[in-house]
Amino acid sequence: MAEQQQLPAGWVAEWNAEYQRHLFIEQATGHTQWEPPAQKIPAVQSSASSTSPLPTSHHSKRRQYAAGQTQAYYGGFDALSTPQPLQVPQGSGNKLFTPGLTLENQFATQQQQQQQPSPYVQQPGSEYINTAGYGYDHASGYPIQVSQTMPADQLAGQFGQMGFGQKPRLTTANLLVAPPDPSELSLPPPEITLPQGASLSCSPHVNAPSSYQRCTVNAFPNTSSLASKSKIPLALVINPYKSLKGGEEPVPFVSDTIIARCRRCRTYINPYVQFIDNNNRWRCCMCSMSNEVPQAFDWDVINNRPVDRWARVELNHGVVEFVAPTEYMVRPPQPVVYVFLIDVSHTAVQSGMVTTAACTILENLDRLPNGDQRTKVAFIGFDSSLYFFSMPSKAADANMLVMSDVDDVFLPQPADLLVNLTAARTSIETLLGRLPEMFRENRSVGNALGPALQAGFKLATPIGGKIIALTGSLPSVGPGALKARDDPKVYGTPKESVLLQPASSFYKTFAIDCSRSQVTVDMFLFSQTYQDVATLSCLPHYTSGQTYFYPAFDAACIEDAVKFAHEFGKVLAMPIMLEAVTRVRASRGLRMSSFHGNFFVRSTDLLAMPTVPQDTGYTIEIQIEETVTQPFVVLQTAVLHTTCYGERRIRIITTALPTTSNLSDLFASVDQVAIATLLANKAVERSLTHRLEDARESLVGKLVEILQAYKSSMTAGTSVQLVIGDNMRLLPLLVLGLLKSVGIRQSSQVPADLRAYGQILLMSLPSESLVPYIHPNFYSLHNMPQECGTTGEYGVILPPPLSLSSEHFERHGLYLIEDGQVIFLWVGREAVPQLLLDVFNLPNYETLRGGKATLPLLDNPFSQRVRAIIQKTREMRYGVHYPHVYVVKEDGEPSLRLWALSALVQDSAHILPSYQQFIGQLKDKVSGNGY
């Protein structure tokens, strides 16, 4: 075989059928490894003046930016893509070599962008020319190239979380001369390099994928003093129930109810335990307690035969799910319960919300989780009164019961209000079909949301489940009534933070009662005016629900109706985890200290989640209480829940990280995306307890601390340059994105509801969705490579991302900017007529209108490619959000234009600095000037 022909002497390769890869064996020692053994190479002369060529990229397609936009490490590339030798500076000795720190002149030479003419570029002195030439010849300057179109999860899998390779080497980037490359945000975090023999299994899945659980560092400091010296915050970022995209494997499942746990710390058995005493006992990887192996651990109770212990799922995977035995239940598994609270006031009816909601529920009845035929539903309408609907199982229609006195809510007919979805299907369908017509002439403008919530709680509390409230105005009647407190005069002032805090204690108290009764509340908010999102979002926050905001909703606008129907439909179809509790355990010496996310902390470390939605992020800070003496630490998240199919299960997510006493190894292991996620959560919480200005200062202050710690520890300390580890070089850009996000930015133009909703997104989005939210994607469409918008090996191929600066705009161009919540199509004022005809089916720029839009279905290749890219950006995001498309004309509506430009975070905007200015400010602060 080919592998054996290339192996060093004394090595052989054997094919492992289970993992479909070769296992390499050193015959003399019996040592095995998955990676091919390296060939021995002659010693290299260690002279300081020697040169060593870089390896050639294994990808033929290279990345490059326009001249002056990207400096490439290791010098330039010639026209034949031959890497230039890396010049090692004389006198460097054993010091860490930093390209750019010691050889700034190497960045002076830039390769000019070479690009064939675009079919949508007006050639000087000529008519429109439709050519087929596209393509970039991109040179990033890195010795190892990464495919632009490969999904991040698959890329992470290729890097392998096994960690049998070499430790990540710390290299230093000079932020003053190395502009950020946005494509690097899709790279996986630094590799986890565990000690040899740390795991029982050679499986590449023994560590949880970073999409489920990631730490801010992938090499854990063994003392609190080392962590303090580095200034790197320690935290775990968790997305326990992420939805699966195409090609992603489901979580492995253990169905035999044989669960082995440590008697002392209650850790679940995992790939990092040790079997002792002739494999009859196992030693816990957390507390070192010796435990008995369950008698049935090596026996298949279903098929009544022995099994191979070493093939058990829980010993080979970092993410597994167990079927829980009866002792994990305090009651029989509950059915799924949905209580719909629908605002039927004049405002809600006129906006079209009632009609759209009723139609969406009706169309999605078959998608509601109901595999065991036990799902129950109830419907309550409200304006200044409450409207209950009795739906007997054998009746063809529903009866409406009206309650005008909302100060003392009771259930007028408890028996037939919460009904079985299957048994009462006919009356449910009839009700949903008639609901819009029943309230079409309603003139009541009152909103009794509080009493409706109380009624829904009375219905759901005996079982638990989910209340879904859809409201189109500010609550004004009964308990929970609110007053409009929005005051544009305080926007941008220290008093603005008051508008982001709850105005009434009713909603927090009610939410805690819901949490105790295993009831979650989801809020759908549709107000044309101020709705106090900050107060109403308390309900989802403490009950592990979600808030969805549709400002100025109008179903007459087809884009508004489609967005709401799409998102509401996905919420209804989402499999939900019921009656859940979550706990994170860690190795001896570590403690979970702070918790961020939508849940209620029931005890010191137990998180109560009546339901667990998919694609929701949670962040937990970690504190080192005593010196860690083990070579690696283990972090394990356990979520005990009931599935929507009536089965009690436990999802276990396990991550092992090597420990280190070396500051260089610690810096080299930093996960900048995880740090940005933690900083987003902490900034939002600080803005609620202090001021928005304090939140912004804390973000900048933490970044300066990290930069100062790196400078003093990893360099001579006297450099006037701004340096950071190469794996953290995008952290300043992510922090700048946070500073410019709607929830945090300094502005007197952001309405209170929009800012509050922005903060909700910062707190609840998983890392994979948070990064594009604070650092949008920016693509040039009019001159994109020919393959972009077509289907490749990994789906639709996206254009190469641009840095977020308006300097990329050309007046004849078409650009796409997206952050997972909104998509902007920027159209230059000199766009050629053929471009406008191919995309918008319009003859010229003057006939194009800005605003929300749906692109027409046109039978031409360019239209199909643009629509495929838009569809891809919607589908690749985790979660239910369905972004609007806004057409933005270069000289169009100023407010829409400024909104789109605010996504270009590397530009200056009003009083907010550009990326270059921000880096200059950081340099001054790190040097001690102005900080």
mmCIF file with all atom_site columns, C-alpha atoms in Angstrom, residues 439-536:
data_model
loop_
_atom_site.group_PDB
_atom_site.id
_atom_site.type_symbol
_atom_site.label_atom_id
_atom_site.label_alt_id
_atom_site.label_comp_id
_atom_site.label_asym_id
_atom_site.label_entity_id
_atom_site.label_seq_id
_atom_site.pdbx_PDB_ins_code
_atom_site.Cartn_x
_atom_site.Cartn_y
_atom_site.Cartn_z
_atom_site.occupancy
_atom_site.B_iso_or_equiv
_atom_site.pdbx_formal_charge
_atom_site.auth_seq_id
_atom_site.auth_comp_id
_atom_site.auth_asym_id
_atom_site.auth_atom_id
_atom_site.pdbx_PDB_model_num
ATOM 1  C CA . PHE A 1 439 ? -62.046 39.253 15.893 1.00 0.00 ? 439 PHE A CA 1
ATOM 2  C CA . ARG A 1 440 ? -61.917 41.080 12.568 1.00 0.00 ? 440 ARG A CA 1
ATOM 3  C CA . GLU A 1 441 ? -64.180 43.883 13.830 1.00 0.00 ? 441 GLU A CA 1
ATOM 4  C CA . ASN A 1 442 ? -62.689 44.048 17.324 1.00 0.00 ? 442 ASN A CA 1
ATOM 5  C CA . ARG A 1 443 ? -62.256 47.673 18.445 1.00 0.00 ? 443 ARG A CA 1
ATOM 6  C CA . SER A 1 444 ? -60.695 47.034 21.852 1.00 0.00 ? 444 SER A CA 1
ATOM 7  C CA . VAL A 1 445 ? -57.186 48.439 22.164 1.00 0.00 ? 445 VAL A CA 1
ATOM 8  C CA . GLY A 1 446 ? -56.491 47.073 25.656 1.00 0.00 ? 446 GLY A CA 1
ATOM 9  C CA . ASN A 1 447 ? -53.819 44.473 26.303 1.00 0.00 ? 447 ASN A CA 1
ATOM 10 C CA . ALA A 1 448 ? -54.247 42.096 29.243 1.00 0.00 ? 448 ALA A CA 1
ATOM 11 C CA . LEU A 1 449 ? -51.034 40.145 28.719 1.00 0.00 ? 449 LEU A CA 1
ATOM 12 C CA . GLY A 1 450 ? -50.424 39.689 32.458 1.00 0.00 ? 450 GLY A CA 1
ATOM 13 C CA . PRO A 1 451 ? -53.813 38.054 33.162 1.00 0.00 ? 451 PRO A CA 1
ATOM 14 C CA . ALA A 1 452 ? -53.439 35.922 30.008 1.00 0.00 ? 452 ALA A CA 1
ATOM 15 C CA . LEU A 1 453 ? -50.098 34.684 31.323 1.00 0.00 ? 453 LEU A CA 1
ATOM 16 C CA . GLN A 1 454 ? -51.704 33.857 34.664 1.00 0.00 ? 454 GLN A CA 1
ATOM 17 C CA . ALA A 1 455 ? -54.422 31.876 32.905 1.00 0.00 ? 455 ALA A CA 1
ATOM 18 C CA . GLY A 1 456 ? -51.902 30.054 30.742 1.00 0.00 ? 456 GLY A CA 1
ATOM 19 C CA . PHE A 1 457 ? -49.860 29.246 33.832 1.00 0.00 ? 457 PHE A CA 1
ATOM 20 C CA . LYS A 1 458 ? -52.902 27.726 35.550 1.00 0.00 ? 458 LYS A CA 1
ATOM 21 C CA . LEU A 1 459 ? -53.457 25.511 32.516 1.00 0.00 ? 459 LEU A CA 1
ATOM 22 C CA . ALA A 1 460 ? -49.835 24.397 32.134 1.00 0.00 ? 460 ALA A CA 1
ATOM 23 C CA . THR A 1 461 ? -48.597 24.161 35.703 1.00 0.00 ? 461 THR A CA 1
ATOM 24 C CA . PRO A 1 462 ? -50.019 20.706 36.597 1.00 0.00 ? 462 PRO A CA 1
ATOM 25 C CA . ILE A 1 463 ? -47.921 19.206 33.787 1.00 0.00 ? 463 ILE A CA 1
ATOM 26 C CA . GLY A 1 464 ? -45.345 21.767 32.670 1.00 0.00 ? 464 GLY A CA 1
ATOM 27 C CA . GLY A 1 465 ? -44.590 22.786 29.118 1.00 0.00 ? 465 GLY A CA 1
ATOM 28 C CA . LYS A 1 466 ? -44.385 25.924 27.014 1.00 0.00 ? 466 LYS A CA 1
ATOM 29 C CA . ILE A 1 467 ? -46.421 29.128 26.928 1.00 0.00 ? 467 ILE A CA 1
ATOM 30 C CA . ILE A 1 468 ? -46.092 30.926 23.584 1.00 0.00 ? 468 ILE A CA 1
ATOM 31 C CA . ALA A 1 469 ? -47.277 34.517 23.892 1.00 0.00 ? 469 ALA A CA 1
ATOM 32 C CA . LEU A 1 470 ? -47.857 36.673 20.807 1.00 0.00 ? 470 LEU A CA 1
ATOM 33 C CA . THR A 1 471 ? -48.570 40.301 21.643 1.00 0.00 ? 471 THR A CA 1
ATOM 34 C CA . GLY A 1 472 ? -48.834 43.391 19.473 1.00 0.00 ? 472 GLY A CA 1
ATOM 35 C CA . SER A 1 473 ? -48.762 46.240 21.981 1.00 0.00 ? 473 SER A CA 1
ATOM 36 C CA . LEU A 1 474 ? -47.667 47.326 25.437 1.00 0.00 ? 474 LEU A CA 1
ATOM 37 C CA . PRO A 1 475 ? -49.528 45.507 28.286 1.00 0.00 ? 475 PRO A CA 1
ATOM 38 C CA . SER A 1 476 ? -52.061 47.988 29.640 1.00 0.00 ? 476 SER A CA 1
ATOM 39 C CA . VAL A 1 477 ? -54.722 46.083 31.629 1.00 0.00 ? 477 VAL A CA 1
ATOM 40 C CA . GLY A 1 478 ? -54.573 44.125 34.875 1.00 0.00 ? 478 GLY A CA 1
ATOM 41 C CA . PRO A 1 479 ? -51.498 42.698 36.636 1.00 0.00 ? 479 PRO A CA 1
ATOM 42 C CA . GLY A 1 480 ? -48.309 43.344 34.687 1.00 0.00 ? 480 GLY A CA 1
ATOM 43 C CA . ALA A 1 481 ? -49.611 46.537 33.050 1.00 0.00 ? 481 ALA A CA 1
ATOM 44 C CA . LEU A 1 482 ? -46.782 48.779 31.876 1.00 0.00 ? 482 LEU A CA 1
ATOM 45 C CA . LYS A 1 483 ? -46.446 52.444 31.029 1.00 0.00 ? 483 LYS A CA 1
ATOM 46 C CA . ALA A 1 484 ? -44.569 53.838 28.065 1.00 0.00 ? 484 ALA A CA 1
ATOM 47 C CA . ARG A 1 485 ? -41.276 54.963 29.585 1.00 0.00 ? 485 ARG A CA 1
ATOM 48 C CA . ASP A 1 486 ? -39.309 55.385 26.373 1.00 0.00 ? 486 ASP A CA 1
ATOM 49 C CA . ASP A 1 487 ? -37.567 58.756 26.341 1.00 0.00 ? 487 ASP A CA 1
ATOM 50 C CA . PRO A 1 488 ? -35.317 59.585 23.383 1.00 0.00 ? 488 PRO A CA 1
ATOM 51 C CA . LYS A 1 489 ? -33.791 62.381 25.453 1.00 0.00 ? 489 LYS A CA 1
ATOM 52 C CA . VAL A 1 490 ? -31.923 59.867 27.600 1.00 0.00 ? 490 VAL A CA 1
ATOM 53 C CA . TYR A 1 491 ? -30.524 57.901 24.637 1.00 0.00 ? 491 TYR A CA 1
ATOM 54 C CA . GLY A 1 492 ? -26.765 58.036 24.771 1.00 0.00 ? 492 GLY A CA 1
ATOM 55 C CA . THR A 1 493 ? -26.728 59.353 28.346 1.00 0.00 ? 493 THR A CA 1
ATOM 56 C CA . PRO A 1 494 ? -25.867 57.574 31.622 1.00 0.00 ? 494 PRO A CA 1
ATOM 57 C CA . LYS A 1 495 ? -29.604 57.241 32.329 1.00 0.00 ? 495 LYS A CA 1
ATOM 58 C CA . GLU A 1 496 ? -30.143 55.063 29.253 1.00 0.00 ? 496 GLU A CA 1
ATOM 59 C CA . SER A 1 497 ? -29.317 51.878 31.173 1.00 0.00 ? 497 SER A CA 1
ATOM 60 C CA . VAL A 1 498 ? -32.529 52.397 33.206 1.00 0.00 ? 498 VAL A CA 1
ATOM 61 C CA . LEU A 1 499 ? -34.516 51.705 30.027 1.00 0.00 ? 499 LEU A CA 1
ATOM 62 C CA . LEU A 1 500 ? -32.753 48.350 29.699 1.00 0.00 ? 500 LEU A CA 1
ATOM 63 C CA . GLN A 1 501 ? -33.806 47.186 33.152 1.00 0.00 ? 501 GLN A CA 1
ATOM 64 C CA . PRO A 1 502 ? -37.247 45.672 33.928 1.00 0.00 ? 502 PRO A CA 1
ATOM 65 C CA . ALA A 1 503 ? -39.855 48.262 34.772 1.00 0.00 ? 503 ALA A CA 1
ATOM 66 C CA . SER A 1 504 ? -42.016 45.864 36.803 1.00 0.00 ? 504 SER A CA 1
ATOM 67 C CA . SER A 1 505 ? -41.213 43.067 39.227 1.00 0.00 ? 505 SER A CA 1
ATOM 68 C CA . PHE A 1 506 ? -44.312 41.177 38.065 1.00 0.00 ? 506 PHE A CA 1
ATOM 69 C CA . TYR A 1 507 ? -42.598 39.505 35.124 1.00 0.00 ? 507 TYR A CA 1
ATOM 70 C CA . LYS A 1 508 ? -39.515 38.315 36.997 1.00 0.00 ? 508 LYS A CA 1
ATOM 71 C CA . THR A 1 509 ? -41.597 36.967 39.895 1.00 0.00 ? 509 THR A CA 1
ATOM 72 C CA . PHE A 1 510 ? -43.983 35.277 37.484 1.00 0.00 ? 510 PHE A CA 1
ATOM 73 C CA . ALA A 1 511 ? -41.031 33.776 35.566 1.00 0.00 ? 511 ALA A CA 1
ATOM 74 C CA . ILE A 1 512 ? -39.586 32.246 38.730 1.00 0.00 ? 512 ILE A CA 1
ATOM 75 C CA . ASP A 1 513 ? -42.977 30.684 39.518 1.00 0.00 ? 513 ASP A CA 1
ATOM 76 C CA . CYS A 1 514 ? -43.034 29.269 35.987 1.00 0.00 ? 514 CYS A CA 1
ATOM 77 C CA . SER A 1 515 ? -39.546 27.813 36.394 1.00 0.00 ? 515 SER A CA 1
ATOM 78 C CA . ARG A 1 516 ? -40.589 26.000 39.581 1.00 0.00 ? 516 ARG A CA 1
ATOM 79 C CA . SER A 1 517 ? -43.538 24.475 37.725 1.00 0.00 ? 517 SER A CA 1
ATOM 80 C CA . GLN A 1 518 ? -41.482 23.444 34.661 1.00 0.00 ? 518 GLN A CA 1
ATOM 81 C CA . VAL A 1 519 ? -43.111 26.072 32.414 1.00 0.00 ? 519 VAL A CA 1
ATOM 82 C CA . THR A 1 520 ? -41.187 28.017 29.752 1.00 0.00 ? 520 THR A CA 1
ATOM 83 C CA . VAL A 1 521 ? -42.407 31.254 28.177 1.00 0.00 ? 521 VAL A CA 1
ATOM 84 C CA . ASP A 1 522 ? -41.543 32.296 24.607 1.00 0.00 ? 522 ASP A CA 1
ATOM 85 C CA . MET A 1 523 ? -42.363 35.872 23.620 1.00 0.00 ? 523 MET A CA 1
ATOM 86 C CA . PHE A 1 524 ? -43.221 37.067 20.101 1.00 0.00 ? 524 PHE A CA 1
ATOM 87 C CA . LEU A 1 525 ? -43.395 40.873 20.083 1.00 0.00 ? 525 LEU A CA 1
ATOM 88 C CA . PHE A 1 526 ? -44.986 42.834 17.186 1.00 0.00 ? 526 PHE A CA 1
ATOM 89 C CA . SER A 1 527 ? -45.575 46.382 18.369 1.00 0.00 ? 527 SER A CA 1
ATOM 90 C CA . GLN A 1 528 ? -45.770 49.318 15.958 1.00 0.00 ? 528 GLN A CA 1
ATOM 91 C CA . THR A 1 529 ? -44.600 51.521 18.839 1.00 0.00 ? 529 THR A CA 1
ATOM 92 C CA . TYR A 1 530 ? -42.646 51.113 22.084 1.00 0.00 ? 530 TYR A CA 1
ATOM 93 C CA . GLN A 1 531 ? -43.265 47.723 23.700 1.00 0.00 ? 531 GLN A CA 1
ATOM 94 C CA . ASP A 1 532 ? -40.723 47.569 26.573 1.00 0.00 ? 532 ASP A CA 1
ATOM 95 C CA . VAL A 1 533 ? -38.774 44.580 25.289 1.00 0.00 ? 533 VAL A CA 1
ATOM 96 C CA . ALA A 1 534 ? -36.432 44.891 28.271 1.00 0.00 ? 534 ALA A CA 1
ATOM 97 C CA . THR A 1 535 ? -39.244 44.090 30.721 1.00 0.00 ? 535 THR A CA 1
ATOM 98 C CA . LEU A 1 536 ? -41.098 41.440 28.709 1.00 0.00 ? 536 LEU A CA 1
#
